[in-house]
GROMACS .gro file of C-alpha atoms in nm:
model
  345
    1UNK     CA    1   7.827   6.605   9.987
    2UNK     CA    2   7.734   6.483   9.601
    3UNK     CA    3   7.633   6.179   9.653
    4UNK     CA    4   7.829   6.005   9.367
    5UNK     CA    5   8.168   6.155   9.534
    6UNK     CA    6   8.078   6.022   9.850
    7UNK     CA    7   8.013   5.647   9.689
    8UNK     CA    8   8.344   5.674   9.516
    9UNK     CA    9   8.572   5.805   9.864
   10UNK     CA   10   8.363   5.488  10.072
   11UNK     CA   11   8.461   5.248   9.758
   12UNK     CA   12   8.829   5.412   9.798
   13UNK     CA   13   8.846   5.388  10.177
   14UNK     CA   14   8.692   5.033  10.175
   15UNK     CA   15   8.985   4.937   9.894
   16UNK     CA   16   9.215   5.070  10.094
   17UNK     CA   17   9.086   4.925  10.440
   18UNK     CA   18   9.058   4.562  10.270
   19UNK     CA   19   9.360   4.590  10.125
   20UNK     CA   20   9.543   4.658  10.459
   21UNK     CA   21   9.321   4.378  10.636
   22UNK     CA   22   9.292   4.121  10.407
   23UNK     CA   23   9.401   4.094  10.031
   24UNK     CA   24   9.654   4.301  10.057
   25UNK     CA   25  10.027   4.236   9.906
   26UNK     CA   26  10.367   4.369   9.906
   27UNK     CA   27  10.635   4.309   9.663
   28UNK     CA   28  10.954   4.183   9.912
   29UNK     CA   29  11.184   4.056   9.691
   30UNK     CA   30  11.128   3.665   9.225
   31UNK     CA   31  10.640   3.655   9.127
   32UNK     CA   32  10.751   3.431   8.938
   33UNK     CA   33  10.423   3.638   8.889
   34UNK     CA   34  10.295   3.554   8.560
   35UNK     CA   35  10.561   3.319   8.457
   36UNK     CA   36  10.594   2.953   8.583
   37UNK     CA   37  10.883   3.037   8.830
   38UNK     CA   38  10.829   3.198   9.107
   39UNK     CA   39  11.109   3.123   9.286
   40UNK     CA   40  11.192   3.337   9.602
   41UNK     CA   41  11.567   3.319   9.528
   42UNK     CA   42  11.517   3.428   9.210
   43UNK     CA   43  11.287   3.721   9.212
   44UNK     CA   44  11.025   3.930   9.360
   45UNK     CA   45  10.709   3.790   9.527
   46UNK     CA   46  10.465   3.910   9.786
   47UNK     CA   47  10.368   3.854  10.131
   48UNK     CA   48  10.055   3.886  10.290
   49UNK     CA   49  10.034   4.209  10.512
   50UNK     CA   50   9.874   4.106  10.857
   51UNK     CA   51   9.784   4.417  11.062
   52UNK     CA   52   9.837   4.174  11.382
   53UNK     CA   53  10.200   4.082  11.288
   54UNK     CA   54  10.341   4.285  11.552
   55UNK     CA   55  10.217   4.075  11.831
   56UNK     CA   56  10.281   3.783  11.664
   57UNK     CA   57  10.694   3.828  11.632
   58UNK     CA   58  10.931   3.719  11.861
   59UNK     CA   59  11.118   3.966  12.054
   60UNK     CA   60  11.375   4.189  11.965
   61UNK     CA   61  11.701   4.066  12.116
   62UNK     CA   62  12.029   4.225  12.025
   63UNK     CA   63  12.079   4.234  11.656
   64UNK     CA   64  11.771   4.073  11.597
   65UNK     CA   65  11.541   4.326  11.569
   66UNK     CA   66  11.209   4.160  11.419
   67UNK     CA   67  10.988   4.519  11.469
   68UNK     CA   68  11.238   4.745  11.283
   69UNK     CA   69  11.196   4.803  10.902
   70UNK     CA   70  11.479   4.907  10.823
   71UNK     CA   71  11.636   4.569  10.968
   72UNK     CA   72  11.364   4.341  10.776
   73UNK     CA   73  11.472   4.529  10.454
   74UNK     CA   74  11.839   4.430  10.524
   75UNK     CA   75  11.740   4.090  10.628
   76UNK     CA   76  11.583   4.096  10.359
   77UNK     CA   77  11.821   4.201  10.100
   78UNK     CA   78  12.067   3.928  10.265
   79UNK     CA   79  11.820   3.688  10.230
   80UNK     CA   80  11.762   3.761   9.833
   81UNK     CA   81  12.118   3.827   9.750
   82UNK     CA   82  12.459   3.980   9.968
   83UNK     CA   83  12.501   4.314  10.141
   84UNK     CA   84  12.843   4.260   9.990
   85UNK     CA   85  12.751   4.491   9.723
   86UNK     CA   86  12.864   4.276   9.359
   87UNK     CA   87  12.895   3.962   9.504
   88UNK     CA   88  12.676   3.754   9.337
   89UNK     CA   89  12.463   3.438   9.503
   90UNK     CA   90  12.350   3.142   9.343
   91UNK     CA   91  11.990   2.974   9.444
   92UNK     CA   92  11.813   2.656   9.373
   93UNK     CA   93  11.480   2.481   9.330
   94UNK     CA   94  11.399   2.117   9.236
   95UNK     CA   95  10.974   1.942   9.249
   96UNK     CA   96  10.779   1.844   9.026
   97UNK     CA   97  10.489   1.992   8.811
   98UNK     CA   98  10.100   1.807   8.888
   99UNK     CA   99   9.801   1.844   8.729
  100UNK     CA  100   9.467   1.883   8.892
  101UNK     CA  101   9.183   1.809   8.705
  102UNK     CA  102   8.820   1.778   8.816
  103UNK     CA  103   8.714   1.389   8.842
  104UNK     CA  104   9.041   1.225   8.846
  105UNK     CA  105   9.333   1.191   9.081
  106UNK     CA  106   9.603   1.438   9.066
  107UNK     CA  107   9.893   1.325   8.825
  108UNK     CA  108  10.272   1.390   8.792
  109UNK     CA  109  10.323   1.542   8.516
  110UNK     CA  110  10.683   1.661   8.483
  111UNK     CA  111  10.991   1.705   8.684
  112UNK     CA  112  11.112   2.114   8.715
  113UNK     CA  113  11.457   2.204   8.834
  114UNK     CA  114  11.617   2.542   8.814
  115UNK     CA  115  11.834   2.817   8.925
  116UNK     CA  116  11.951   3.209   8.959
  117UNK     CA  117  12.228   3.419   8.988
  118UNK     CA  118  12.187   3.767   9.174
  119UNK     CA  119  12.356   4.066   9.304
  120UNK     CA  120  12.282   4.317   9.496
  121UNK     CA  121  12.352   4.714   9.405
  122UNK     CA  122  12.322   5.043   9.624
  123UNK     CA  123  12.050   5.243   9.448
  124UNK     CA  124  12.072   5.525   9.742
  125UNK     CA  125  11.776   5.624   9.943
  126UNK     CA  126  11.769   5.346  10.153
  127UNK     CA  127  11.669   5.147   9.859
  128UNK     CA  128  11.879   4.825   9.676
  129UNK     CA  129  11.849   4.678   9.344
  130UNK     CA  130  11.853   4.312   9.313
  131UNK     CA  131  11.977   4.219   8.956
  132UNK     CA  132  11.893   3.880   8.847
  133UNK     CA  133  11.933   3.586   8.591
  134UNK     CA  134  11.686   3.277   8.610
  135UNK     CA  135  11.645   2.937   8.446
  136UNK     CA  136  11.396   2.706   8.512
  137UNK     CA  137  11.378   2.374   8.313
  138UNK     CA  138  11.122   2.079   8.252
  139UNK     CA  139  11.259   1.767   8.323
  140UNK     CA  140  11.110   1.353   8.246
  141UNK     CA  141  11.034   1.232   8.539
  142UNK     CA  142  11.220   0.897   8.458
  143UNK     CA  143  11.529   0.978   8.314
  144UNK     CA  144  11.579   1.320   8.467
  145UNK     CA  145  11.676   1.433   8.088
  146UNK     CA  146  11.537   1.775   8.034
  147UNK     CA  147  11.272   1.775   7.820
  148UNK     CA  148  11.250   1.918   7.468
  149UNK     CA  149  10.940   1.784   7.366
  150UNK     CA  150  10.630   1.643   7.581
  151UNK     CA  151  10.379   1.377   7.545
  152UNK     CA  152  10.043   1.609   7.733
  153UNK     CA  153   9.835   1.275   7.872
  154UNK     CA  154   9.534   1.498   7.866
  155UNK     CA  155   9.532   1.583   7.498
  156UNK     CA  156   9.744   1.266   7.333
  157UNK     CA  157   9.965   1.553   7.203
  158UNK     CA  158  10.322   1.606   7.161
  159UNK     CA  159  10.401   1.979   7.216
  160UNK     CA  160  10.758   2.126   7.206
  161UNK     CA  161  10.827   2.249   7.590
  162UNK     CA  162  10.926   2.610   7.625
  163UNK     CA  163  11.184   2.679   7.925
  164UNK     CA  164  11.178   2.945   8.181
  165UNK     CA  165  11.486   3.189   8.079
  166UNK     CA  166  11.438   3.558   8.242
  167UNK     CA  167  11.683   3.797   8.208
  168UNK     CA  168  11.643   3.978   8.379
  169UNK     CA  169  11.393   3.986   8.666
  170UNK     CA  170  11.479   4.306   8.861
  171UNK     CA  171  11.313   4.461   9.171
  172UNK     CA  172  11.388   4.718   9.471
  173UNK     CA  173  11.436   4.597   9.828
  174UNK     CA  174  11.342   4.899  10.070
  175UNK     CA  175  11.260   4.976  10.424
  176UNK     CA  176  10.858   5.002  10.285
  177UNK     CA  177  10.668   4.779  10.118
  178UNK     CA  178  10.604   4.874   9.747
  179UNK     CA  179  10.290   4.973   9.619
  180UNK     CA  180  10.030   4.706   9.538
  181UNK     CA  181  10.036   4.625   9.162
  182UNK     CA  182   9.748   4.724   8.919
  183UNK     CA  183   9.665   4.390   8.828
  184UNK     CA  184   9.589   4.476   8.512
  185UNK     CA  185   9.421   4.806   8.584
  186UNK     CA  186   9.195   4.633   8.837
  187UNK     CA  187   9.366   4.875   9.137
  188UNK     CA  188   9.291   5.230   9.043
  189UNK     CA  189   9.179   5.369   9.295
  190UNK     CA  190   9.416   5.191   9.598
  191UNK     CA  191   9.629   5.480   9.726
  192UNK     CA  192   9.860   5.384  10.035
  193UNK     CA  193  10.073   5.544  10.255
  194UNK     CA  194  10.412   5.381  10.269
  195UNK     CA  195  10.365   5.100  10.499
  196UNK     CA  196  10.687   4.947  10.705
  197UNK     CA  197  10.806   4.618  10.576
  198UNK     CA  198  10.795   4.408  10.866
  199UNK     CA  199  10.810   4.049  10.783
  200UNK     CA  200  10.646   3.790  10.985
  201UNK     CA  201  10.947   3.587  11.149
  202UNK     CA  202  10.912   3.275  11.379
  203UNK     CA  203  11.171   3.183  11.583
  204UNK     CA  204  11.204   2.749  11.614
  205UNK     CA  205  11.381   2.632  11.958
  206UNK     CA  206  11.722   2.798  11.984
  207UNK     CA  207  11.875   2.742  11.668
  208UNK     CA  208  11.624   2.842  11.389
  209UNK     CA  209  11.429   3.104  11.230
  210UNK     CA  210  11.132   3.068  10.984
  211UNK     CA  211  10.934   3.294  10.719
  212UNK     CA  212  10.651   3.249  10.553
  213UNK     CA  213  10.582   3.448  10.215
  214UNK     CA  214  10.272   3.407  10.022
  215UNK     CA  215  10.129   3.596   9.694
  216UNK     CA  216   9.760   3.531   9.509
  217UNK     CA  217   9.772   3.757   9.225
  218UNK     CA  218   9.498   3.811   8.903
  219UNK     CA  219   9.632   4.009   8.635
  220UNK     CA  220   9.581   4.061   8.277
  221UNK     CA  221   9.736   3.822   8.091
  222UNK     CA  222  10.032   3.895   7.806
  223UNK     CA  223   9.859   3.573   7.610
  224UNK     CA  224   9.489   3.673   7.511
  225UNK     CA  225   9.298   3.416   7.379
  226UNK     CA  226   9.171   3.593   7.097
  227UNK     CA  227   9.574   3.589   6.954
  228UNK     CA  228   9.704   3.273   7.117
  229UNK     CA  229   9.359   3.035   7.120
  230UNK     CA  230   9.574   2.752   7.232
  231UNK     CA  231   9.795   2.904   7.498
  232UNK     CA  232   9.540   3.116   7.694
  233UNK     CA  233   9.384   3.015   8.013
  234UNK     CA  234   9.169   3.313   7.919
  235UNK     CA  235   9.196   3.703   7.984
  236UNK     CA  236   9.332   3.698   8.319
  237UNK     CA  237   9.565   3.482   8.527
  238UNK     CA  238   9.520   3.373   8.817
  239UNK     CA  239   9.876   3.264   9.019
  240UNK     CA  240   9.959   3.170   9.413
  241UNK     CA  241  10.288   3.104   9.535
  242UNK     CA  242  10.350   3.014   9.875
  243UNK     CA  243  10.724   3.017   9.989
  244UNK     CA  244  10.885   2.882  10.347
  245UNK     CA  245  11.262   2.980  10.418
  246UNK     CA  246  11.427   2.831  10.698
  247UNK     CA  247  11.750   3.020  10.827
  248UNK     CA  248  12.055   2.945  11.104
  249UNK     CA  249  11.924   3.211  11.389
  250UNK     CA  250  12.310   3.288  11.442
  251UNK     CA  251  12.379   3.366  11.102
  252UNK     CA  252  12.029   3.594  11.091
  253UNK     CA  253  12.163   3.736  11.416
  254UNK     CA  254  12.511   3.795  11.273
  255UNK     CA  255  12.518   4.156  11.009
  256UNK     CA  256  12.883   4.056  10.913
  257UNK     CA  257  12.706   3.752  10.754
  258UNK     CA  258  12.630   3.960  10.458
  259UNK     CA  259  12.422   3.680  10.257
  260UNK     CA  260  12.225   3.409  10.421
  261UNK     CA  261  12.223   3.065  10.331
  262UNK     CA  262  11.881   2.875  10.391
  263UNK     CA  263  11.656   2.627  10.305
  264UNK     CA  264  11.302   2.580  10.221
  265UNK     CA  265  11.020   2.540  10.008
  266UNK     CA  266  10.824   2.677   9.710
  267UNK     CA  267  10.467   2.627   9.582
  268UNK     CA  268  10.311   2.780   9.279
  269UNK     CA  269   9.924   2.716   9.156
  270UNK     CA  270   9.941   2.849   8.803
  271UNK     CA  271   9.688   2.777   8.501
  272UNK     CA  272   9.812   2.519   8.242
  273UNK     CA  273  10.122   2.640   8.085
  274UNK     CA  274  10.085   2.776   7.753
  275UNK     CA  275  10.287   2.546   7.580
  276UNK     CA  276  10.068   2.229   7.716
  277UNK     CA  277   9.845   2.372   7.466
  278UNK     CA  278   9.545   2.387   7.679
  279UNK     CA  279   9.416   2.676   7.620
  280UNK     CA  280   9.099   2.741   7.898
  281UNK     CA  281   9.066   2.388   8.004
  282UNK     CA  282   8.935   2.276   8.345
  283UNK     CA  283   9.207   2.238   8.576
  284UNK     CA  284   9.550   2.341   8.668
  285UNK     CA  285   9.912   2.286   8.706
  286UNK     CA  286  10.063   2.270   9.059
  287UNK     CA  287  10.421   2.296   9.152
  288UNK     CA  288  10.555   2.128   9.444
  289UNK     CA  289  10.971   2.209   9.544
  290UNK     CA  290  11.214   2.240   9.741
  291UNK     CA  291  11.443   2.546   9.722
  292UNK     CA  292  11.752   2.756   9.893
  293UNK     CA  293  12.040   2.972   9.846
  294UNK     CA  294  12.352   2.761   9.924
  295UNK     CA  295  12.745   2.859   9.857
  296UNK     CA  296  12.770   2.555   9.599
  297UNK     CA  297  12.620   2.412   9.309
  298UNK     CA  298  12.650   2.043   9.435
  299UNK     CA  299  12.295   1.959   9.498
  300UNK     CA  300  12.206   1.993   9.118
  301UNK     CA  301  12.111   1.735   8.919
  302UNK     CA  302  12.424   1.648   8.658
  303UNK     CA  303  12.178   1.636   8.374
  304UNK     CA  304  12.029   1.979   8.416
  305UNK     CA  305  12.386   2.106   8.480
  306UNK     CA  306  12.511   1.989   8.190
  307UNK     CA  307  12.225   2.106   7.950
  308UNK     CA  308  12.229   2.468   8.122
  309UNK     CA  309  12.633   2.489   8.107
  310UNK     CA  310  12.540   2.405   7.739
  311UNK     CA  311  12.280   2.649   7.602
  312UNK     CA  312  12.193   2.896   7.879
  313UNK     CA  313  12.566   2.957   7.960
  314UNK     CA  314  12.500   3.363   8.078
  315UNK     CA  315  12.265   3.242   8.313
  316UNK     CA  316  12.527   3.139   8.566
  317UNK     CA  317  12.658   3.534   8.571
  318UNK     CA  318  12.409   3.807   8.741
  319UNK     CA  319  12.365   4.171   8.579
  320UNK     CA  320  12.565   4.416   8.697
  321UNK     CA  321  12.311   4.701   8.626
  322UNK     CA  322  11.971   4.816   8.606
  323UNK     CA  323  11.790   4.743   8.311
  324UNK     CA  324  11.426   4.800   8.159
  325UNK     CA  325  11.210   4.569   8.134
  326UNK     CA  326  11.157   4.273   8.345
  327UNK     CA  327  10.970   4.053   8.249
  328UNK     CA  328  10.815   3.739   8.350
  329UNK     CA  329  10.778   3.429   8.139
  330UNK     CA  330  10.448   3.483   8.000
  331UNK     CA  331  10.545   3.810   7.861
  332UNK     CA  332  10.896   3.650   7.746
  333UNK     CA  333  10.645   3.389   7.597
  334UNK     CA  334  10.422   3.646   7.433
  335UNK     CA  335  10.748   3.837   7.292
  336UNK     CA  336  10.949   3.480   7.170
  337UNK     CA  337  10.639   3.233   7.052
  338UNK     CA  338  10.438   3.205   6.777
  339UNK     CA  339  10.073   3.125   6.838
  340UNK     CA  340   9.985   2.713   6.786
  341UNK     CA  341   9.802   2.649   6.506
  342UNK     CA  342   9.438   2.537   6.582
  343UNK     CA  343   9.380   2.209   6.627
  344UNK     CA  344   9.165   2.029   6.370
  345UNK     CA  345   8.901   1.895   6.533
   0.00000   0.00000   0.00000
């Protein structure tokens, strides 16, 4: 065998085998990837896939049936939106935003409080679309007044604060898990067999189930510095978000309970956000929040109603069909924004 081929089918195998053993992610439902979201009710994100799952799920009782794909996607899809195909389903996050910075304590930097509005759509072949509006807004952490303007501690700068506002952020719920994204043409030569989504579900005492979702991701990234000197963390971003979801067991175990209502958390480590002005600084942003998808709007804060029912007033509708692209908010910040002038030194 030519020696070159047979380098490049052990770097493919060993992609593949890492991949399925380690690294490896699958797209299950809102990555915030690339944008300063992230929010599981809200759009798609990835999960680790452990080859040792299997033995780690409780077992299959009834309608709970952890080791069936085709049940995890439709747990799935009633976790992300409602199997009661046009209904739409409202979810919720609320933390705050912290810097890290090497040789000083970590620092609060801003509050962050936001929401979505999905649906769910039949797109045949065992496959649904999730359609999806989200907001996500920065917030003082004083006054609770959303912010349109920031004081950045680390710079002595005002900047003007950009908001998260996707619409839409679409993605397919199936029995497999999708293929692993190209991070910015870093994964050529990863080329899987469909894998079964099974999702790794812990059951707490009698009453409770758990899941666990977590995503690292390094892509290219929309804001190069070369362009935006003042935005870029540099040529590629580097993003984790780590989700928990707690859910009623009965409701999980119940199909005619079309969309499930939970509760949780979300974290997101995320380079400074390009309107901090930054630019490749030492150090990072860290958001810490709680989340869920509830039937009401009554655990957000007045304020950010108000301001939302104000100027993002389509946000509190869902799509109703399929459209191209979606985008996350750095490319929504590439597309909208104007590069900072340079600071003079």
């Amino acid at each position: 065998m030519d020696k070159d081929k047979k380098k490049n089918d052990l770097d493919e195998t060993g992609s593949r085998r890492e991949f399925l053993s380690k690294t490896a992610k699958g797209l299950i439902g809102a990555g915030v990837a690339s944008a300063g979201l992230g929010m599981a009710v809200g759009r798609a994100h990835a999960i680790t896939i452990d080859p040792t799952v299997s033995s780690k799920l409780p077992k299959d009782s009834g309608t709970l049936k952890y080791s069936d794909n085709y049940w995890n996607r439709d747990a799935l899809a009633r976790i992300m939106g409602d199997l009661e195909f046009g209904k739409q389903k409202f979810g919720w996050y609320r933390g705050t935003v912290i810097g890290v910075k090497k040789g000083e304590k970590n620092r609060e930097l801003c509050g962050f409080e936001g929401f979505s509005f999905a649906r769910l759509k039949d797109a045949g072949n065992g496959v649904y679309e999730k359609l999806l509006r989200e907001v996500g807004f920065y917030t003082d952490l004083k006054t609770g007044e959303v912010l349109e303007e920031w004081e950045n501690p680390y710079t002595d700068e005002t900047v003007k604060v950009v908001h998260i506002a996707n619409d839409p952020f679409n993605f397919k719920i199936g029995p497999f898990y999708p293929k692993p994204p190209s991070y910015g043409g870093l994964n050529k030569k990863v080329d899987l067999p469909d894998i079964p989504m099974i999702l790794p579900w812990t059951e707490v005492g009698d009453n409770k189930v758990m899941l666990q979702s977590n995503t690292h991701l390094y892509y290219k990234n929309a804001l190069q510095p070369d362009k935006w000197p003042r935005e870029s963390s540099g040529e590629m971003n580097r993003v984790s978000e780590m989700f928990t979801y707690v859910f009623d067991k009965e409701d999980l175990a119940d199909p005619k309970v079309t969309g499930l209502m939970f509760s949780g958390s979300w974290n997101r480590i995320t380079p400074w956000l390009p309107w901090m002005l930054m630019g490749e600084a030492e150090g990072h942003a860290y958001y810490n929040c709680i989340m869920g998808c509830y039937d009401n709007m009554d655990m957000m804060s007045p304020k950010v109603l108000a301001y939302a029912k104000k100027h993002y007033p389509k946000y509190f509708e869902a799509p109703t069909e399929w459209v191209e692209p979606s985008w996350s908010s750095l490319e929504h910040y590439a597309n909208e924004q104007t590069p900072a002038p340079v600071k003079k030194s």
